């Protein structure tokens, strides 16, 4: 099985509306998988990574259920059938509490 990226709605404009992207190859590290995704869909890169190539602070990347911030970052190892989710952080809301 290929490595699959799950693309959030906010980034689907850069993937021709695709909610999932399967990679043809099987990179062994998250960073390499992201580079392949960026080669396929270059517009995503600047929304996910900084100019230094690090994942932006407001973007969370999960391999399965594990946040890569706690599993090695871009050096997180991948299995050939890994599922990678790109999840923008959600913030905001009301400062008023309902009774």
Coordinates of C-alpha atoms in Angstrom, one line a residue:
X1 CA 0.0 0.0 0.0
X2 CA 1.2 3.5 -0.7
X3 CA 1.8 6.3 1.7
X4 CA -1.3 8.5 1.9
X5 CA -1.7 12.1 2.8
X6 CA -5.0 13.4 4.1
X7 CA -5.4 17.0 2.9
X8 CA -7.5 19.5 5.0
X9 CA -10.2 21.5 3.2
X10 CA -8.2 24.7 3.4
X11 CA -5.4 23.2 1.3
X12 CA -7.5 21.2 -1.3
X13 CA -7.4 24.2 -3.7
X14 CA -3.7 23.3 -4.2
X15 CA -4.4 19.6 -4.8
X16 CA -7.2 20.1 -7.4
X17 CA -9.8 19.4 -4.7
X18 CA -8.3 16.1 -3.7
X19 CA -8.9 15.1 0.0
X20 CA -6.2 12.4 -0.2
X21 CA -2.9 12.1 -2.1
X22 CA -1.2 8.8 -2.5
X23 CA 2.6 8.8 -3.2
X24 CA 4.0 6.6 -6.0
X25 CA 7.1 5.9 -4.0
X26 CA 7.6 4.8 -0.4
X27 CA 9.7 7.4 1.4
X28 CA 11.0 6.3 4.8
X29 CA 10.9 9.7 6.6
X30 CA 8.2 12.3 7.0
X31 CA 10.4 15.0 5.6
X32 CA 11.0 13.0 2.4
X33 CA 7.3 12.3 2.0
X34 CA 6.5 16.0 2.4
X35 CA 9.1 16.9 -0.3
X36 CA 7.4 14.4 -2.6
X37 CA 4.0 16.0 -1.9
X38 CA 5.5 19.4 -2.5
X39 CA 6.9 18.2 -5.9
X40 CA 3.4 17.0 -6.9
X41 CA 1.6 20.1 -5.4
X42 CA 4.1 23.0 -5.0
X43 CA 1.5 25.4 -3.6
X44 CA 1.1 23.4 -0.4
X45 CA 4.8 23.9 0.7
X46 CA 4.6 27.5 1.8
X47 CA 1.4 26.9 3.8
X48 CA 2.9 23.9 5.6
X49 CA 6.6 24.8 6.0
X50 CA 8.7 27.8 6.8
X51 CA 11.5 29.2 4.6
X52 CA 13.9 27.1 6.6
X53 CA 11.9 23.9 5.8
X54 CA 10.4 23.4 9.3
X55 CA 6.8 22.7 9.8
X56 CA 4.9 25.9 10.6
X57 CA 3.9 26.4 14.2
X58 CA 0.2 26.4 13.4
X59 CA 0.3 23.2 11.4
X60 CA 0.2 19.7 13.0
X61 CA 1.3 16.7 11.1
X62 CA 0.2 13.2 12.3
X63 CA 1.4 9.8 11.2
X64 CA -1.5 7.7 12.2
X65 CA -2.5 9.1 15.6
X66 CA 0.9 10.4 16.5
X67 CA 1.9 14.1 16.3
X68 CA 5.4 14.2 14.7
X69 CA 6.4 16.9 17.1
X70 CA 6.7 14.0 19.7
X71 CA 8.1 11.3 17.4
X72 CA 11.1 12.9 15.7
X73 CA 9.7 15.7 13.6
X74 CA 10.6 15.5 10.0
X75 CA 12.9 12.5 10.8
X76 CA 9.9 10.5 11.9
X77 CA 10.1 7.0 10.3
X78 CA 7.3 5.8 8.0
X79 CA 6.0 2.4 7.1
X80 CA 5.2 1.7 3.5
X81 CA 1.4 2.1 4.2
X82 CA 1.7 5.2 6.5
X83 CA -1.3 7.6 6.7
X84 CA -0.2 11.2 7.2
X85 CA -2.6 13.9 8.2
X86 CA -2.0 17.6 7.8
X87 CA -4.0 19.4 10.4
X88 CA -4.1 23.2 10.7
X89 CA -4.5 24.4 14.3
X90 CA -7.9 25.7 15.2
X91 CA -8.1 28.8 17.3
X92 CA -10.5 31.5 18.2
X93 CA -13.9 31.4 19.6
X94 CA -15.8 33.5 22.0
X95 CA -14.5 34.9 25.3
X96 CA -18.1 34.9 26.5
X97 CA -19.3 31.9 28.4
X98 CA -22.8 30.6 28.2
X99 CA -24.6 30.0 31.5

